[in-house]
Coordinates of C-alpha atoms in Angstrom, one line a residue:
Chain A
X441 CA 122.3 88.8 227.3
X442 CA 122.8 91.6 224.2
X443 CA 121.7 89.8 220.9
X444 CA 123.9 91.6 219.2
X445 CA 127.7 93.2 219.9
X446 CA 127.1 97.0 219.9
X447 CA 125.5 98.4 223.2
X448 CA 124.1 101.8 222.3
X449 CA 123.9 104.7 225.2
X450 CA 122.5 108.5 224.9
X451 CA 124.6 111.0 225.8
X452 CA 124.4 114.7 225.4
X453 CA 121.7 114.6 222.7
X454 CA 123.1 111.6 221.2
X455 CA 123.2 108.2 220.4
X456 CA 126.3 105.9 220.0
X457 CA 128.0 102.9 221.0
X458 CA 129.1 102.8 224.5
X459 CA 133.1 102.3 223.8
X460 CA 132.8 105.9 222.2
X461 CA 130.7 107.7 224.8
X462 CA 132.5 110.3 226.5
X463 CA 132.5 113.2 228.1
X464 CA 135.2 116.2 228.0
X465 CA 136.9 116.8 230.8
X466 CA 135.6 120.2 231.5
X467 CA 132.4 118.1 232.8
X468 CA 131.4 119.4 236.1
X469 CA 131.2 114.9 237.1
X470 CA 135.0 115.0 236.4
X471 CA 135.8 118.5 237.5
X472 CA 134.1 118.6 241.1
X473 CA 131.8 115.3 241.3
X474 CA 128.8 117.1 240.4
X475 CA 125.7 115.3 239.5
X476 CA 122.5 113.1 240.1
X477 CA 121.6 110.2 238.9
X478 CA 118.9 107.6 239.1
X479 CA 118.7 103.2 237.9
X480 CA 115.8 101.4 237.3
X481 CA 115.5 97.2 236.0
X482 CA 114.2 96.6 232.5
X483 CA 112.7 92.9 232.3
X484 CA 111.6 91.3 229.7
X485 CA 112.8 94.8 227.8
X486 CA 109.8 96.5 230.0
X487 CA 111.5 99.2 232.8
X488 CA 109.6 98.8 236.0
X489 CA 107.7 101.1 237.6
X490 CA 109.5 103.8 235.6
X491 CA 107.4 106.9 236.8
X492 CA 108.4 106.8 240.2
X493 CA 111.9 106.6 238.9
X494 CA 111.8 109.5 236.8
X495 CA 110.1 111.8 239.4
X496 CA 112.6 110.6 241.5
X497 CA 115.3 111.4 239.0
X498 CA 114.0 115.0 238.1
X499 CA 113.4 115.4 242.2
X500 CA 117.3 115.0 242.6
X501 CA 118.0 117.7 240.0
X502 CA 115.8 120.2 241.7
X503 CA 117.6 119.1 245.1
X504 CA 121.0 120.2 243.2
X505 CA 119.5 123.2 241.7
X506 CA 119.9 121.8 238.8
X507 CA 116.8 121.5 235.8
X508 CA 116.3 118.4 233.7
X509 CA 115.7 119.8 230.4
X510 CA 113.6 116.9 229.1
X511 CA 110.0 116.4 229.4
X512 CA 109.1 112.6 230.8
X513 CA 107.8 111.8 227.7
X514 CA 111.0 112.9 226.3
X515 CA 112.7 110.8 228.3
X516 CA 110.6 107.7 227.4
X517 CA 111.4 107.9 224.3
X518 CA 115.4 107.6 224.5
X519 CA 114.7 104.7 227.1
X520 CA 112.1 102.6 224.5
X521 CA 114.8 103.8 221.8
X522 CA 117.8 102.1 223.6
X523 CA 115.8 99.2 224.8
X524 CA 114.7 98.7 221.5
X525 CA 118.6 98.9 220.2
X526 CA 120.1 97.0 222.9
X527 CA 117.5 94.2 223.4
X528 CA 118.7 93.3 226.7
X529 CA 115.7 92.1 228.2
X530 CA 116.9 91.7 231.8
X531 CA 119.2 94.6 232.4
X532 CA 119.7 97.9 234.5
X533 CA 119.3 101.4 232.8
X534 CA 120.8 104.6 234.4
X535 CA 120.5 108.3 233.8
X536 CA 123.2 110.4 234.8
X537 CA 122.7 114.3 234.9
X538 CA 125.9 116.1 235.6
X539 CA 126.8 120.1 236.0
X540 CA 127.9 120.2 232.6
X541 CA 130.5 121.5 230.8
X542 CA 131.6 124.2 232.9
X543 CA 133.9 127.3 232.1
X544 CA 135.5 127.9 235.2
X545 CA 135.5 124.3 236.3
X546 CA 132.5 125.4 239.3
X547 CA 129.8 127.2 237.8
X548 CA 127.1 125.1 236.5
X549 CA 126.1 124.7 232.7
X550 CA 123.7 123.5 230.5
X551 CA 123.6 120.2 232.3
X552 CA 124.9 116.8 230.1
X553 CA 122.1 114.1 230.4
X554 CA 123.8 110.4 229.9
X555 CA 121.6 107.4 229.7
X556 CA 122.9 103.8 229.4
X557 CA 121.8 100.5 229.7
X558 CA 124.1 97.7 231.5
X559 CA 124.2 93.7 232.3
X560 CA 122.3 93.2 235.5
X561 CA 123.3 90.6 238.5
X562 CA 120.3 89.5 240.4
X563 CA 121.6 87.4 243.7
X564 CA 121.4 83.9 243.2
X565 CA 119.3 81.0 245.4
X566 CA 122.6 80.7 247.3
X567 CA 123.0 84.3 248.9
X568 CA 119.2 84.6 249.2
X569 CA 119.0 80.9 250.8
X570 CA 121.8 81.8 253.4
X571 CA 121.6 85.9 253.1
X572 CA 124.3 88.2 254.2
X573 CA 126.6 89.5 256.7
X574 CA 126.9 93.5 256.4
X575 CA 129.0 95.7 258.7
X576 CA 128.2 99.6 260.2
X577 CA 129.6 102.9 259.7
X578 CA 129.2 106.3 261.5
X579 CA 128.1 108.3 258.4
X580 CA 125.3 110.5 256.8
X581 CA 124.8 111.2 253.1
X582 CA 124.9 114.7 252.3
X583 CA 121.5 115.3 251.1
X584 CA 119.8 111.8 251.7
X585 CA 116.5 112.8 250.2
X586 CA 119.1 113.5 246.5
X587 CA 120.7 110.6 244.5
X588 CA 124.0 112.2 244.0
X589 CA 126.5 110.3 242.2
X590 CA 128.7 110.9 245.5
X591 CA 130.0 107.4 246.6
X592 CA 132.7 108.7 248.1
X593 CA 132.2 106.9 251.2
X594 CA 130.6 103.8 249.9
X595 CA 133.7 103.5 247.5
X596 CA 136.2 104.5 250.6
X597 CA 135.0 101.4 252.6
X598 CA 134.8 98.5 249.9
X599 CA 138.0 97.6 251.2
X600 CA 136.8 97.6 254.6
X601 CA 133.7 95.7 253.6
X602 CA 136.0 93.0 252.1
X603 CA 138.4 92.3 254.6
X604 CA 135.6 91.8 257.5
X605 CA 134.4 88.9 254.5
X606 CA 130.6 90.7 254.5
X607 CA 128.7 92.2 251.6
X608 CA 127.7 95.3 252.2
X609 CA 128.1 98.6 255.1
X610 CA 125.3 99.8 257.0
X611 CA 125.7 103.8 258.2
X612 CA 124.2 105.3 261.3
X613 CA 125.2 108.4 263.3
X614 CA 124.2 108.6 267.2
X615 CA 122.5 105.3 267.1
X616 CA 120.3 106.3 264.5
X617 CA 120.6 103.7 261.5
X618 CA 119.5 105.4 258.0
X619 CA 120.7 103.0 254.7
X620 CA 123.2 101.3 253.1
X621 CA 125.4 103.0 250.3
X622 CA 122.8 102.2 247.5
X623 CA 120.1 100.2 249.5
X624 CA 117.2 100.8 252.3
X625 CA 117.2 98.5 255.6
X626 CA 114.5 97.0 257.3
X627 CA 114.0 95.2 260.5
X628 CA 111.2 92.8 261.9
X629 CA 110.8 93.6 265.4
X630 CA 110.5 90.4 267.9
X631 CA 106.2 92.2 267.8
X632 CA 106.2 91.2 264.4
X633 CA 106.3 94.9 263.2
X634 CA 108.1 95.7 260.0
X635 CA 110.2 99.0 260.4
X636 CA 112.3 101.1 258.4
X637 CA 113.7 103.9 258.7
X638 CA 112.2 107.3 257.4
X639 CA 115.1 110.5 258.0
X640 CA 119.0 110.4 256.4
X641 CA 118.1 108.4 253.3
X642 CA 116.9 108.2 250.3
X643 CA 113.2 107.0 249.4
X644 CA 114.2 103.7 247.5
X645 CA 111.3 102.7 245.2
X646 CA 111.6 99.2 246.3
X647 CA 111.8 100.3 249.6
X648 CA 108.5 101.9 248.8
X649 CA 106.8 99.1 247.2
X650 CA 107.9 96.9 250.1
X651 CA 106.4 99.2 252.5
X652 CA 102.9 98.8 250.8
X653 CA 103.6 94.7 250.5
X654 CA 104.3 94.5 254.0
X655 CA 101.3 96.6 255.3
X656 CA 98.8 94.4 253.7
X657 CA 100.0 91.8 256.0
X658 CA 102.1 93.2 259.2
X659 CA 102.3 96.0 261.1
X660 CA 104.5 98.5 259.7
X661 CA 106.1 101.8 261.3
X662 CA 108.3 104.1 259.4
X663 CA 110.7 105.8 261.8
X664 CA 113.5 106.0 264.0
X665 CA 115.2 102.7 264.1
X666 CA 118.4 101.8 266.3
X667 CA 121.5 100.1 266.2
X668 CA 119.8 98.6 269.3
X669 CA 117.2 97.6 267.2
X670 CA 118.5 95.9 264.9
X671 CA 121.0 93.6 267.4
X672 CA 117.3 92.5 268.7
X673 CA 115.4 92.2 266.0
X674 CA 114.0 88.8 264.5
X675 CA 114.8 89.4 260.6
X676 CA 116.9 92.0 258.8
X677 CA 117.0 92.7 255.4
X678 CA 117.8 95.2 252.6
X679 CA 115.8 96.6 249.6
X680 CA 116.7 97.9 246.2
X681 CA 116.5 97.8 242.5
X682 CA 119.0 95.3 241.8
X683 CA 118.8 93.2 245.1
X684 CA 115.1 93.2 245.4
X685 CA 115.0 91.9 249.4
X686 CA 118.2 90.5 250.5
X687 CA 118.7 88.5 254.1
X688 CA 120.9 89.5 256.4
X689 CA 121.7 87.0 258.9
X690 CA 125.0 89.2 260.7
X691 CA 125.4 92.7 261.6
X692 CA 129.3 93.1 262.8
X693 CA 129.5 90.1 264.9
X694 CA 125.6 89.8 265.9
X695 CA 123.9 87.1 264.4
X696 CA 120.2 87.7 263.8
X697 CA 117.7 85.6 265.1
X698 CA 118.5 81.9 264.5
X699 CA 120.5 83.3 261.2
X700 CA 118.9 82.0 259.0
X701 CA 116.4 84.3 256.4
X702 CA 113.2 84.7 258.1
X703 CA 109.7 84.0 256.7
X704 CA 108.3 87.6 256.7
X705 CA 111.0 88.7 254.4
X706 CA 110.9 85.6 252.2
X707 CA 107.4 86.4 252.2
X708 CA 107.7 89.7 250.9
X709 CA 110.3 88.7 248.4
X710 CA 107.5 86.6 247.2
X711 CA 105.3 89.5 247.0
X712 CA 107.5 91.7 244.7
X713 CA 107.9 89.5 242.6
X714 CA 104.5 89.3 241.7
X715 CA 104.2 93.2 242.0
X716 CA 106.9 93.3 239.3
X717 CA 104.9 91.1 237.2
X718 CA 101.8 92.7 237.4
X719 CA 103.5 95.9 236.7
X720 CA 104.9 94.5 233.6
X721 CA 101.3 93.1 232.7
X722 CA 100.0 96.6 233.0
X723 CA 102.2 98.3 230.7
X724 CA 101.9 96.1 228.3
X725 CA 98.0 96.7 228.1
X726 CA 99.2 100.6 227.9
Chain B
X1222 CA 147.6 134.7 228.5
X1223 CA 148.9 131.7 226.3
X1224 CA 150.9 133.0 223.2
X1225 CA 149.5 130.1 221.0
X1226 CA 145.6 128.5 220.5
X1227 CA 146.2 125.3 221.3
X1228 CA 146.0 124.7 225.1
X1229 CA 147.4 120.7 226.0
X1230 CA 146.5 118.7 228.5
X1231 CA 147.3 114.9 229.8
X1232 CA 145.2 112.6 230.0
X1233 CA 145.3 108.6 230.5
X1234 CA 149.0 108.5 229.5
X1235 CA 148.8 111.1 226.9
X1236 CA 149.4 115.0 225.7
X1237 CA 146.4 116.2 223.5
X1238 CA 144.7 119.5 222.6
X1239 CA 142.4 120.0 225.8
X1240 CA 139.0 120.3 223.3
X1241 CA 139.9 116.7 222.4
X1242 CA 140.3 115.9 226.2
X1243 CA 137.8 113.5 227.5
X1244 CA 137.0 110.4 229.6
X1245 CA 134.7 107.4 228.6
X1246 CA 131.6 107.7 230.9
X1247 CA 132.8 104.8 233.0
X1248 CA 135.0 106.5 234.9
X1249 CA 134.2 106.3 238.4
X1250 CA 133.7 110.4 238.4
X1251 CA 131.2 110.3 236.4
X1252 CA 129.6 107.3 237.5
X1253 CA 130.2 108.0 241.5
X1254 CA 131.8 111.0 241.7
X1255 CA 135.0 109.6 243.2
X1256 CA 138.3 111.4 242.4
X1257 CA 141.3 113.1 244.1
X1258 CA 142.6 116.5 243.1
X1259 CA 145.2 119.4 243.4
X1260 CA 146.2 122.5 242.1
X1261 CA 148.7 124.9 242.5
X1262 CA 149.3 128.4 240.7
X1263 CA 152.1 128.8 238.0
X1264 CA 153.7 132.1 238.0
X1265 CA 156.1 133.2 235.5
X1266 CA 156.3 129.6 233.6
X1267 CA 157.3 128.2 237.5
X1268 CA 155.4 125.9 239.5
X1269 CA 155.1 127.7 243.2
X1270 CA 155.6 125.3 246.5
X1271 CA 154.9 122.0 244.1
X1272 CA 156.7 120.0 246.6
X1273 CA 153.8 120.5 248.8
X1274 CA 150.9 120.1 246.7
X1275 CA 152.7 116.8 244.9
X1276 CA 152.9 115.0 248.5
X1277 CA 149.5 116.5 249.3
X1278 CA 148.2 115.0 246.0
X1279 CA 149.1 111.9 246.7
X1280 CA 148.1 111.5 250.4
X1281 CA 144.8 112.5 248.7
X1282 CA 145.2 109.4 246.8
X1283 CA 146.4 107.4 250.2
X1284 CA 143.0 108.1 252.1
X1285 CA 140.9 107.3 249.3
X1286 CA 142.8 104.1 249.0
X1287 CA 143.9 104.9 245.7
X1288 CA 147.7 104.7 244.6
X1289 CA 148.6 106.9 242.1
X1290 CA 150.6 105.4 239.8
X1291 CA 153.5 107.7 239.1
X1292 CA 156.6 108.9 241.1
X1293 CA 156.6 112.9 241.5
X1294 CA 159.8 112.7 239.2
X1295 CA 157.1 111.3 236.1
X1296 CA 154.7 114.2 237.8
X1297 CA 157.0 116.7 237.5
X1298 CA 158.3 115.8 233.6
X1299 CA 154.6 116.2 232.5
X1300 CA 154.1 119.9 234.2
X1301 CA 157.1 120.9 232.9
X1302 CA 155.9 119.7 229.2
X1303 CA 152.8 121.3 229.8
X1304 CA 154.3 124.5 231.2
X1305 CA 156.5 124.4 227.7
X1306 CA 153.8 123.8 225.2
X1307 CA 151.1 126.2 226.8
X1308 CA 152.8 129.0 227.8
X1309 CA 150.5 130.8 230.1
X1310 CA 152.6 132.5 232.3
X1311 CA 150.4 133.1 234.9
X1312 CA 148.2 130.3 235.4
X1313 CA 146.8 127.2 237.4
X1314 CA 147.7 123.8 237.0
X1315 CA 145.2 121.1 237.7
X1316 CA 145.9 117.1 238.5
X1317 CA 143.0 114.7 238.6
X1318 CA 143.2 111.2 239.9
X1319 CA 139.9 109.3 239.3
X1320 CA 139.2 105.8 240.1
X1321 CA 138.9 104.6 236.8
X1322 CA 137.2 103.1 233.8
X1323 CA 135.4 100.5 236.2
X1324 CA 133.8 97.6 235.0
X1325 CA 130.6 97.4 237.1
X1326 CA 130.7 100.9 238.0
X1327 CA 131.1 101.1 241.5
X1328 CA 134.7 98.9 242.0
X1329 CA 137.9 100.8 241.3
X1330 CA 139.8 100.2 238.0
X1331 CA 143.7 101.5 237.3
X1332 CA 143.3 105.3 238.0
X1333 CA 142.5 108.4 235.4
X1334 CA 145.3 110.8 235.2
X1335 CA 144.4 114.1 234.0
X1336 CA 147.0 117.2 234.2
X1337 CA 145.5 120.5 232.8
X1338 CA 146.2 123.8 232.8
X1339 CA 143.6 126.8 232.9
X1340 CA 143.4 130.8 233.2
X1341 CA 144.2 132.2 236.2
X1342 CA 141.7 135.2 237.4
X1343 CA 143.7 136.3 241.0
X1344 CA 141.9 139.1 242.8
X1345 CA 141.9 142.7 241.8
X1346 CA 142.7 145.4 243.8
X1347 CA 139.1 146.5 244.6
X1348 CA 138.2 143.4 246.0
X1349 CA 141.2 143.5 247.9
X1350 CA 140.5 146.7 249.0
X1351 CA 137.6 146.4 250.2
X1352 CA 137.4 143.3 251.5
X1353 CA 134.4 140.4 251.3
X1354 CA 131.8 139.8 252.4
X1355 CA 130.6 135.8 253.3
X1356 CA 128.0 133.5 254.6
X1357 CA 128.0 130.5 256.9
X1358 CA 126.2 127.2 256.6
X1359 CA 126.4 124.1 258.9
X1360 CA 128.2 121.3 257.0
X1361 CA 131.8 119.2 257.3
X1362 CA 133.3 117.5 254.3
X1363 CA 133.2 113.9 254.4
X1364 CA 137.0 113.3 254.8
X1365 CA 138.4 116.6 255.4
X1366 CA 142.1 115.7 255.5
X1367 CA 141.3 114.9 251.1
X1368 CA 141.0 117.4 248.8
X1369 CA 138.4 115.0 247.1
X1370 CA 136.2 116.0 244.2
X1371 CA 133.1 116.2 245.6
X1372 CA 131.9 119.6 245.6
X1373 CA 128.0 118.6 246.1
X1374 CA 127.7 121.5 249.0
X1375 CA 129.8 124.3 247.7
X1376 CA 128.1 123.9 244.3
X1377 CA 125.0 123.4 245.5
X1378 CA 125.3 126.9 247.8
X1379 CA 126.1 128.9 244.8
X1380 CA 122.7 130.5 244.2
X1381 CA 122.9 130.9 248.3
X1382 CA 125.4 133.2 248.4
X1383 CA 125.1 135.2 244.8
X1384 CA 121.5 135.7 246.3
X1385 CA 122.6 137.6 249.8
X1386 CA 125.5 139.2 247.9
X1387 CA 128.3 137.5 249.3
X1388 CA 131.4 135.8 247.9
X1389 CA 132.1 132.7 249.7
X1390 CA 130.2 130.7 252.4
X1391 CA 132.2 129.2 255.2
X1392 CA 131.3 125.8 256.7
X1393 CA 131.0 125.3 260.8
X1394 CA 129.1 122.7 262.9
X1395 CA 128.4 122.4 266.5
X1396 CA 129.5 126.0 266.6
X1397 CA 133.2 125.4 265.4
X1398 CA 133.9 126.5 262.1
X1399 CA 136.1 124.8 259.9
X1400 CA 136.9 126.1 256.3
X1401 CA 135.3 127.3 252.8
X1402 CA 134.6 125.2 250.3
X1403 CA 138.0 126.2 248.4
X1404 CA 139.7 128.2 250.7
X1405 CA 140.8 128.4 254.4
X1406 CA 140.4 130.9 257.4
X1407 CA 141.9 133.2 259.8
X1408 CA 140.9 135.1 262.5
X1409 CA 143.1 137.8 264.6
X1410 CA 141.9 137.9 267.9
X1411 CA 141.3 141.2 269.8
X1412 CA 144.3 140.1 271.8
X1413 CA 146.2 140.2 268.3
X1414 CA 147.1 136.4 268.4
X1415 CA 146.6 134.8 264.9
X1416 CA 144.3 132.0 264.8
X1417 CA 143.1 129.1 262.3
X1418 CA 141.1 126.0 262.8
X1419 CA 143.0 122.6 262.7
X1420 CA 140.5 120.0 262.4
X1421 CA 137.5 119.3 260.0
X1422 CA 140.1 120.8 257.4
X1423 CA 142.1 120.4 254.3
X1424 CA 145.6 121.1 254.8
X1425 CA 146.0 124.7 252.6
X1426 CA 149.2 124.8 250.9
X1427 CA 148.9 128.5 251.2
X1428 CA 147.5 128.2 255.0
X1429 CA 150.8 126.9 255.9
X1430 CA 152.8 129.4 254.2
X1431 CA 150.8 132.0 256.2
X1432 CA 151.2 129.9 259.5
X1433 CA 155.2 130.4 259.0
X1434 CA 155.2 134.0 257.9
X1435 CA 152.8 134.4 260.7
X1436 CA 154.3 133.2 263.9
X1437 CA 157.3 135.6 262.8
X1438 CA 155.5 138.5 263.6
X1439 CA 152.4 137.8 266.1
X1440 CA 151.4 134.9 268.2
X1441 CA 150.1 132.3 266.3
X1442 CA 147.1 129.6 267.7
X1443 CA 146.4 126.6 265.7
X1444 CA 142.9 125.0 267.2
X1445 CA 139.6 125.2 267.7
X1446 CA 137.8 128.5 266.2
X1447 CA 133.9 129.5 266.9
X1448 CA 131.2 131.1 265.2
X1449 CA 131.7 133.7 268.3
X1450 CA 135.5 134.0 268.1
X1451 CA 134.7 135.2 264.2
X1452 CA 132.1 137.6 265.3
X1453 CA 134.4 139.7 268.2
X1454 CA 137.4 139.4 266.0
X1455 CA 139.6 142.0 264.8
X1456 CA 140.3 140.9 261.4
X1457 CA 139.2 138.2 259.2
X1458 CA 140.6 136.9 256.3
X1459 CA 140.8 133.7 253.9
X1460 CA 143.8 132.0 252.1
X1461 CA 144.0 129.7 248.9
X1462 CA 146.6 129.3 245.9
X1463 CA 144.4 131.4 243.5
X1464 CA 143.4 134.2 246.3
X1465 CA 146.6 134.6 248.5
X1466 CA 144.8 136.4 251.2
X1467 CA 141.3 138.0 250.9
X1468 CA 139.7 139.8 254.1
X1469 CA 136.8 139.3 254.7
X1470 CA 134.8 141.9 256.0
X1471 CA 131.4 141.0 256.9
X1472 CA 130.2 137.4 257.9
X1473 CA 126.8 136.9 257.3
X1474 CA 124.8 140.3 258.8
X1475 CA 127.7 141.1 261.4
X1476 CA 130.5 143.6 260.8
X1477 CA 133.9 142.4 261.5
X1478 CA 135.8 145.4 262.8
X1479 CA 136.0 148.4 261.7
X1480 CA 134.5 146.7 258.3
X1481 CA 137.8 147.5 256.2
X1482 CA 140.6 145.2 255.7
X1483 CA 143.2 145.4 258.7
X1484 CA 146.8 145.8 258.9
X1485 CA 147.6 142.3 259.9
X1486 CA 145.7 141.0 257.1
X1487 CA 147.6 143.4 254.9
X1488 CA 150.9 143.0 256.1
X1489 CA 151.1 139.2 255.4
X1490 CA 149.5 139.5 252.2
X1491 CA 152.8 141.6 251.3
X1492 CA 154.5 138.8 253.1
X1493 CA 153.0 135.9 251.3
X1494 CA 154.1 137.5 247.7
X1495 CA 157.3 138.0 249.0
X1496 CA 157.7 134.6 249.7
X1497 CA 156.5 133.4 246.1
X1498 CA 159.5 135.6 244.7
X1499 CA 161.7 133.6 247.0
X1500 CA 160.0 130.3 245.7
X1501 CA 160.7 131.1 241.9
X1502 CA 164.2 132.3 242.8
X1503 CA 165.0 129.3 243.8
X1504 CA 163.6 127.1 241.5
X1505 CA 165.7 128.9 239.0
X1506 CA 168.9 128.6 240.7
X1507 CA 167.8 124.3 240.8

């Protein structure tokens, strides 16, 4: 929770309370939906694992053609300034970079850099006790390997996602599954190996830490994995920044495996959390 | 060119000097890039074929699952206010349907209206003389039948084509090709028949207009168009609201023709122009 009322974000070269932070409507976000952007999790007012985030952050830009104009270190310090500010020890921070302000509403500008920090819902014991049903849809992202702001798709099917009463949509395309709108999938196979996929998404930090979690313990093959797959696989589950490892216990109507969460992914759950601690540990000896 | 300084736009319910325009950054643009748009050319203080782009506008809105909020008589009163208090004769009119200042950033709020108004730069007579030259690139836009905001491709290709010296690049998978990132395309056939794709497209106000004026004169084929049929054609040519009709000239290293602009492509242009006169005329007499 803020200890105080004003929440303070950066934007274009500035820093002001949120309810004034705007951008003019010449912005290339607003104009043509142009930009990249990137999330980590502060706890305990430390952001974790922050320098994959930011070379994943400045790898999106160069994806776009675009160049972020600040230095890491640069960037460090607006983050530590607005934790500092906001004190909101468990919270999410973003950093958006759009086209700018363009002239002709196409060409791209100086870009505008945005940086905020916002309230943070972790799934309770309740969803990760009985995990989640998600549904599929035959789609690709654009440019998987950039975070785009683009959720046109994700945003398109929330109503979709809703009415068929499960939490979250799955794409593939000719079989292939790739990721879910803003989180990675992995399966347990009935061998015991931990797969995930590796082409059509992006490279989720979590998704990565997970991967090294899970070979210390388990198989682990990063590649093509099926719709097929998935119908027979033992566990399911999703990673990301928010979510950490979520259950998934129904795919359309397929239960998984006895659904009920499984003990390799509650194991690796385990895992990150203590990963997250440790990194924490370590930057406070920095 | 407007005869005072102050250009107005609307935005979120009101009529302000565009400098002052702006959205907070929690509109779902700039957080996810999700929006509708449309635009349509203003010639001689009169809004050309606005019937069309009003119901195109809002089936837009429809397949994003937005609803926009006001009836095209509320539509119209605004244009007409902003035709009134810019005065630019000659210009394009702009209409922007976001989903909102969302809460949690990814679920969609009551919608951002924005109406502006910009310059207008239509071809010159060299380019039209001439003719184009353009370059292709295997892509479809993610719902085709929406003029949505999301210009990550097009934008992203800019650098593409300034750096083979073309002027547009046209989009085509599995060998069909579908449209340009702002504009559509035709092909006359070495038979003479008029062609244009009909699927993995947005609807072109302007392609319609030259669908009519063309099955008046030559046989007309609405379907499936290849890299190959593009290749042997005759003549080539693009339509949008700011460019009429362009020919194109060269696609990627292949001459089309006789690499000048042909008399088809000529004669509707004259045509099309004809047919805005007849669209002012009548607006006057309403």
């Amino acid at each position: 929770m803020p200890s105080n009322d004003t929440n303070y974000a950066y934007v274009r070269g500035e820093i002001l309370p949120l309810e004034s932070a705007s951008l003019h409507i010449s912005d290339l976000s607003i104009q043509r939906g142009f930009g990249v952007f990137d999330y980590f999790k502060v706890e305990a007012n430390h952001p974790l694992f922050l320098n994959d985030y930011l070379a994943r952050f400045r790898e999106s830009a160069r994806l776009m053609t675009m160049q972020l104009p600040h230095t890491d270190e640069q960037l460090r310090e607006i983050i530590h300034e607005l934790i500092t500010r906001n004190n909101m020890p468990l919270s999410g921070m973003k950093m958006i970079l759009t086209g700018g302000y363009s002239e002709n509403s196409y060409d791209l500008a100086e870009p505008s850099l945005l940086i905020m920090q916002q309230p943070l819902a972790m799934p309770g014991p309740e969803t990760l006790g009985k995990g989640i049903k998600i549904i599929t849809h035959e789609y690709i992202r654009e440019i998987p390997r950039a975070k785009t702001i683009n959720y046109t798709m994700g945003i398109r099917l929330i109503g979709e996602v809703k009415s068929k009463a499960a939490s979250d949509v799955l794409y593939h395309l000719n079989g292939a599954v790739s990721e879910f709108p803003r989180c990675n999938l992995f399966v347990v196979h009935q061998d015991g190996t931990v797969m995930t996929p590796d082409s059509g998404i992006l490279l989720g930090v979590t998704r990565k830490n997970v991967l090294a979690l899970a070979e210390k313990k388990y198989p682990v093959r990063e590649g093509s994995v099926t719709l097929y797959d998935i119908m027979q696989a033992k566990e399911v589950f999703l990673t990301s920044t928010t979510k950490r490892i979520l259950p998934i216990v129904q795919v359309d109507d397929t239960v998984i495996g006895e659904g009920v969460p499984g003990p390799v992914t509650q194991t690796l759950l385990q895992d990150l959390i203590l990963l997250e601690e440790v990194d924490r540990k370590l930057q406070k000896q920095l």
